[in-house]
Coordinates of C-alpha atoms in Angstrom, one line a residue:
X1 CA 0.0 0.0 0.0
X2 CA 2.8 2.3 0.9
X3 CA 4.5 1.7 -2.5
X4 CA 1.2 2.6 -4.3
X5 CA 1.0 5.8 -2.3
X6 CA 4.6 6.7 -3.1
X7 CA 4.0 6.0 -6.8
X8 CA 0.9 8.3 -6.9
X9 CA 2.7 11.0 -5.0
X10 CA 5.8 10.7 -7.3
X11 CA 3.7 11.0 -10.5
X12 CA 0.9 13.2 -9.3
X13 CA 1.6 15.9 -11.8
X14 CA 1.3 13.4 -14.7
X15 CA -2.0 12.2 -13.4
X16 CA -3.2 15.8 -13.0
X17 CA -2.1 16.5 -16.5
X18 CA -4.0 13.5 -18.0
X19 CA -7.1 14.4 -16.0
X20 CA -7.1 18.0 -17.3
X21 CA -6.5 16.8 -20.8
X22 CA -9.5 14.5 -20.7
X23 CA -11.6 17.2 -19.2
X24 CA -10.6 19.7 -21.9
X25 CA -11.3 17.2 -24.7
X26 CA -14.8 16.5 -23.2
X27 CA -15.6 20.2 -23.0
X28 CA -14.2 20.8 -26.5
X29 CA -16.3 18.1 -28.2
X30 CA -19.4 18.6 -26.1
X31 CA -19.9 22.3 -26.6
X32 CA -18.5 22.8 -30.2
X33 CA -20.6 21.5 -33.0
X34 CA -17.8 21.3 -35.6
X35 CA -15.5 19.3 -33.3
X36 CA -18.4 17.2 -32.2
X37 CA -19.2 16.3 -35.8
X38 CA -15.6 15.4 -36.6
X39 CA -15.5 13.2 -33.5
X40 CA -18.6 11.3 -34.3
X41 CA -17.6 10.9 -38.0
X42 CA -14.2 9.5 -37.0
X43 CA -15.8 7.3 -34.2
X44 CA -18.3 5.9 -36.6
X45 CA -15.6 5.1 -39.2
X46 CA -13.5 3.4 -36.5
X47 CA -16.5 1.4 -35.2
X48 CA -17.3 0.3 -38.7
X49 CA -13.8 -1.0 -39.2
X50 CA -13.9 -2.8 -35.9
X51 CA -17.3 -4.4 -36.7
X52 CA -16.0 -5.4 -40.2
X53 CA -13.0 -7.2 -38.7
X54 CA -15.2 -8.8 -36.1
X55 CA -17.6 -10.0 -38.8
X56 CA -14.8 -11.4 -40.8
X57 CA -13.4 -13.3 -37.8
X58 CA -16.9 -14.7 -37.0
X59 CA -17.4 -15.7 -40.7
X60 CA -14.1 -17.5 -40.7
X61 CA -15.0 -19.6 -37.7
X62 CA -18.3 -20.5 -39.4
X63 CA -16.7 -21.7 -42.6
X64 CA -16.8 -25.3 -41.5
X65 CA -20.6 -25.3 -41.1
X66 CA -21.0 -23.5 -44.4
X67 CA -18.8 -26.1 -46.1
X68 CA -20.8 -28.9 -44.6
X69 CA -24.0 -27.4 -45.9
X70 CA -22.5 -26.9 -49.4
X71 CA -21.3 -30.5 -49.5
X72 CA -24.8 -31.8 -48.6
X73 CA -26.3 -29.6 -51.2
X74 CA -23.9 -30.8 -53.8
X75 CA -24.6 -34.4 -53.1
X76 CA -28.4 -33.7 -53.3
X77 CA -28.0 -31.9 -56.6
X78 CA -25.9 -34.7 -58.1
X79 CA -28.7 -37.1 -57.3
X80 CA -31.3 -34.9 -58.9
X81 CA -29.1 -34.5 -62.0
X82 CA -28.7 -38.2 -62.3
X83 CA -32.4 -38.8 -61.9
X84 CA -33.3 -36.2 -64.6
X85 CA -30.8 -37.6 -67.0
X86 CA -32.2 -41.1 -66.6
X87 CA -35.7 -39.9 -67.1
X88 CA -34.9 -38.0 -70.2
X89 CA -33.4 -41.1 -71.7
X90 CA -36.5 -43.2 -70.8
X91 CA -38.8 -41.7 -73.4
X92 CA -42.4 -42.8 -73.4
X93 CA -42.3 -43.8 -69.8
X94 CA -45.6 -43.6 -67.9
X95 CA -45.6 -40.5 -65.7
X96 CA -47.3 -42.3 -62.9
X97 CA -44.1 -44.2 -62.3
X98 CA -42.0 -41.0 -61.9
X99 CA -40.8 -40.5 -58.3
X100 CA -40.8 -37.1 -56.6
X101 CA -37.5 -35.2 -57.0
X102 CA -37.7 -34.0 -53.5
X103 CA -37.7 -37.7 -52.2
X104 CA -35.0 -39.0 -54.5
X105 CA -32.1 -38.9 -52.1
X106 CA -34.0 -40.7 -49.3
X107 CA -35.4 -43.3 -51.7
X108 CA -32.0 -44.2 -53.3
X109 CA -29.6 -44.0 -50.4
X110 CA -28.8 -42.8 -46.9
X111 CA -26.0 -40.2 -46.4
X112 CA -23.7 -39.9 -43.4
X113 CA -21.2 -37.1 -42.6
X114 CA -17.6 -37.8 -41.8
X115 CA -14.2 -36.0 -41.6
X116 CA -10.9 -37.2 -42.9
X117 CA -8.3 -37.6 -40.1
X118 CA -5.6 -39.3 -42.0
X119 CA -4.8 -39.5 -45.7
X120 CA -1.9 -40.7 -47.9
X121 CA -1.1 -40.0 -51.5
X122 CA 2.4 -41.3 -52.3
X123 CA 2.0 -45.0 -51.9
X124 CA 0.9 -47.8 -54.2
X125 CA -1.9 -48.6 -51.8
X126 CA -3.2 -45.4 -50.1
X127 CA -5.8 -45.4 -47.4
X128 CA -8.0 -42.7 -45.8
X129 CA -9.2 -42.8 -42.2
X130 CA -12.6 -41.3 -41.2
X131 CA -13.7 -40.1 -37.8
X132 CA -17.0 -42.1 -38.0
X133 CA -17.6 -45.8 -37.5
X134 CA -20.1 -48.6 -36.7
X135 CA -21.7 -46.5 -34.0
X136 CA -22.5 -43.9 -36.7
X137 CA -24.0 -46.6 -38.9
X138 CA -20.9 -46.8 -41.2
X139 CA -20.3 -50.3 -42.6
X140 CA -17.8 -51.9 -45.1
X141 CA -18.7 -51.6 -48.8
X142 CA -20.3 -48.2 -48.5
X143 CA -19.3 -45.5 -51.0
X144 CA -17.4 -42.4 -50.0
X145 CA -17.7 -39.1 -51.9
X146 CA -16.9 -35.4 -51.4
X147 CA -18.2 -32.2 -53.0
X148 CA -16.4 -33.0 -56.3
X149 CA -17.0 -36.7 -56.8
X150 CA -16.0 -40.2 -55.9
X151 CA -13.4 -40.7 -53.1
X152 CA -13.5 -44.5 -52.5
X153 CA -15.1 -47.4 -50.7
X154 CA -15.2 -48.2 -46.9
X155 CA -12.9 -51.2 -46.3
X156 CA -13.0 -51.7 -42.5
X157 CA -14.8 -50.2 -39.6
X158 CA -14.4 -50.0 -35.8
X159 CA -16.7 -48.5 -33.3
X160 CA -15.6 -44.9 -34.0
X161 CA -13.5 -45.0 -37.1
X162 CA -13.5 -46.2 -40.7
X163 CA -10.7 -47.2 -43.1
X164 CA -11.4 -46.2 -46.8
X165 CA -9.8 -47.7 -49.9
X166 CA -9.7 -44.6 -52.1
X167 CA -9.5 -44.5 -55.9
X168 CA -5.7 -44.0 -55.4
X169 CA -5.2 -47.7 -54.3
X170 CA -4.3 -50.6 -56.5
X171 CA -7.1 -52.7 -55.0
X172 CA -9.8 -50.1 -56.0
X173 CA -12.0 -51.0 -58.9
X174 CA -15.1 -48.9 -59.5
X175 CA -17.7 -49.5 -62.3
X176 CA -18.0 -46.3 -64.3
X177 CA -19.4 -45.2 -67.6
X178 CA -19.1 -42.2 -69.9
X179 CA -22.2 -39.9 -69.9
X180 CA -24.3 -40.5 -73.0
X181 CA -23.1 -44.1 -73.4
X182 CA -24.4 -47.2 -71.8
X183 CA -21.0 -48.9 -72.1
X184 CA -19.1 -49.3 -68.9
X185 CA -15.6 -50.1 -67.6
X186 CA -13.6 -50.2 -64.4
X187 CA -11.7 -47.4 -62.9
X188 CA -8.2 -48.3 -61.9
X189 CA -5.2 -46.3 -60.6
X190 CA -1.8 -47.1 -61.8
X191 CA 0.2 -45.1 -59.3
X192 CA 2.4 -42.0 -59.6
X193 CA 0.0 -39.1 -60.3
X194 CA -2.9 -38.6 -57.9
X195 CA -4.8 -36.5 -60.6
X196 CA -5.4 -39.4 -63.0
X197 CA -6.8 -42.9 -63.2
X198 CA -7.7 -45.2 -66.1
X199 CA -11.1 -46.5 -67.2
X200 CA -10.4 -50.0 -68.6
X201 CA -12.3 -52.7 -70.5
X202 CA -14.4 -50.1 -72.4
X203 CA -15.4 -51.7 -75.7
X204 CA -13.8 -50.3 -78.9
X205 CA -17.2 -49.7 -80.5
X206 CA -18.2 -47.3 -77.6
X207 CA -18.4 -43.8 -78.9
X208 CA -16.9 -40.9 -76.8
X209 CA -14.4 -38.1 -77.1
X210 CA -11.9 -36.2 -75.0
X211 CA -13.6 -34.0 -72.5
X212 CA -16.6 -36.3 -71.9
X213 CA -17.8 -36.7 -68.4
X214 CA -17.3 -40.0 -66.5
X215 CA -19.7 -41.0 -63.8
X216 CA -20.5 -44.1 -61.7
X217 CA -22.5 -46.7 -63.7
X218 CA -24.7 -47.9 -60.8
X219 CA -23.9 -51.5 -61.6
X220 CA -22.9 -52.3 -58.1
X221 CA -24.3 -52.1 -54.6
X222 CA -21.9 -49.4 -53.6
X223 CA -22.5 -46.2 -55.7
X224 CA -25.8 -45.1 -57.2
X225 CA -25.7 -44.1 -60.9
X226 CA -24.4 -40.7 -62.0
X227 CA -21.9 -39.8 -59.2
X228 CA -19.2 -37.6 -60.7
X229 CA -15.8 -39.3 -61.3
X230 CA -13.9 -37.1 -63.8
X231 CA -13.4 -36.3 -67.4
X232 CA -11.8 -38.1 -70.4
X233 CA -8.2 -36.8 -70.7
X234 CA -7.0 -39.2 -73.5
X235 CA -7.6 -42.6 -74.9
X236 CA -5.4 -45.4 -76.2
X237 CA -5.8 -49.1 -77.2
X238 CA -5.5 -51.7 -74.6
X239 CA -2.8 -54.4 -74.9
X240 CA -5.2 -57.0 -76.4
X241 CA -6.5 -54.4 -78.9
X242 CA -10.1 -55.3 -78.1
X243 CA -10.9 -52.4 -75.8
X244 CA -9.9 -48.9 -74.9
X245 CA -7.8 -47.7 -72.0
X246 CA -9.1 -44.3 -71.2
X247 CA -7.1 -41.8 -69.1
X248 CA -9.4 -40.0 -66.7
X249 CA -8.7 -36.7 -65.0
X250 CA -10.2 -37.2 -61.5
X251 CA -12.7 -34.6 -60.3
X252 CA -11.6 -35.2 -56.7
X253 CA -8.4 -33.5 -55.5
X254 CA -7.2 -36.1 -53.1
X255 CA -4.7 -33.7 -51.6
X256 CA -7.5 -31.5 -50.3
X257 CA -10.1 -34.1 -49.1
X258 CA -11.2 -33.1 -45.6
X259 CA -15.0 -33.5 -45.4
X260 CA -16.8 -36.5 -47.1
X261 CA -20.1 -38.2 -47.2
X262 CA -20.6 -41.9 -46.8
X263 CA -23.5 -43.2 -48.8
X264 CA -25.4 -46.5 -48.3
X265 CA -27.7 -47.6 -51.2
X266 CA -31.0 -48.7 -50.0
X267 CA -31.4 -52.5 -50.5
X268 CA -27.6 -52.9 -50.7
X269 CA -27.6 -55.8 -48.1
X270 CA -30.2 -57.7 -50.0
X271 CA -28.4 -57.2 -53.3
X272 CA -25.0 -58.3 -51.8
X273 CA -26.6 -61.3 -50.3
X274 CA -28.2 -62.3 -53.6
X275 CA -25.0 -61.9 -55.5
X276 CA -22.9 -63.8 -53.0
X277 CA -23.1 -67.2 -54.7
X278 CA -19.8 -68.6 -53.4

């Protein structure tokens, strides 16, 4: 206490000076209209900048929620697009059999959110680990996608985690087709570049060109038809000369995969059980 009193006594002139300065500024801005106007204009400008910075910071911390909503919206729009494409191809179909667009996602599959907590790119057999597992209804053989397209297939699950075989894995083989063609092949990755994979076993009489879109074929219990895979980069003959080997530029940037959706096709268990003849 004595030190505090000594400090106040030692610097009492400074405190008196600051007090008089504050009092003079209060009197100046309160009783002079010009200075008052300048003060409020400056104060409003400063407050606006502070609010802008505060708003930017708040928006930044809400980006994760925004990205989650955008990813859900993208998945829903892809499903609607695939549905419309199929219906346009089915000319002469009785309109009574058309399903509601608003119910499409729920009728074809269930969708679960998950985050990537581990990812590799530079191996022959890469894997992705998700922070959701059996307790979140995730099971093996479910498809995994992100906002851009196909990511991979769930391989193993524990109570709280899932291991995914991505497209960038030598064991991955996903049935795909080129939009506008009913012919299909199998997507395989041959290592090295994470931007490209190859669509193999596509018949030589299939008509397509560079730049065409590649989507899932729907000929499996994993992915519904029409999920984005990539675009045709170039095409060459296979070794046997009976089919094409098509280089695909993948839509998914595997170096930036952070948030994904796990999809379970309705009726997948029944289909898998029926097809399991061994």
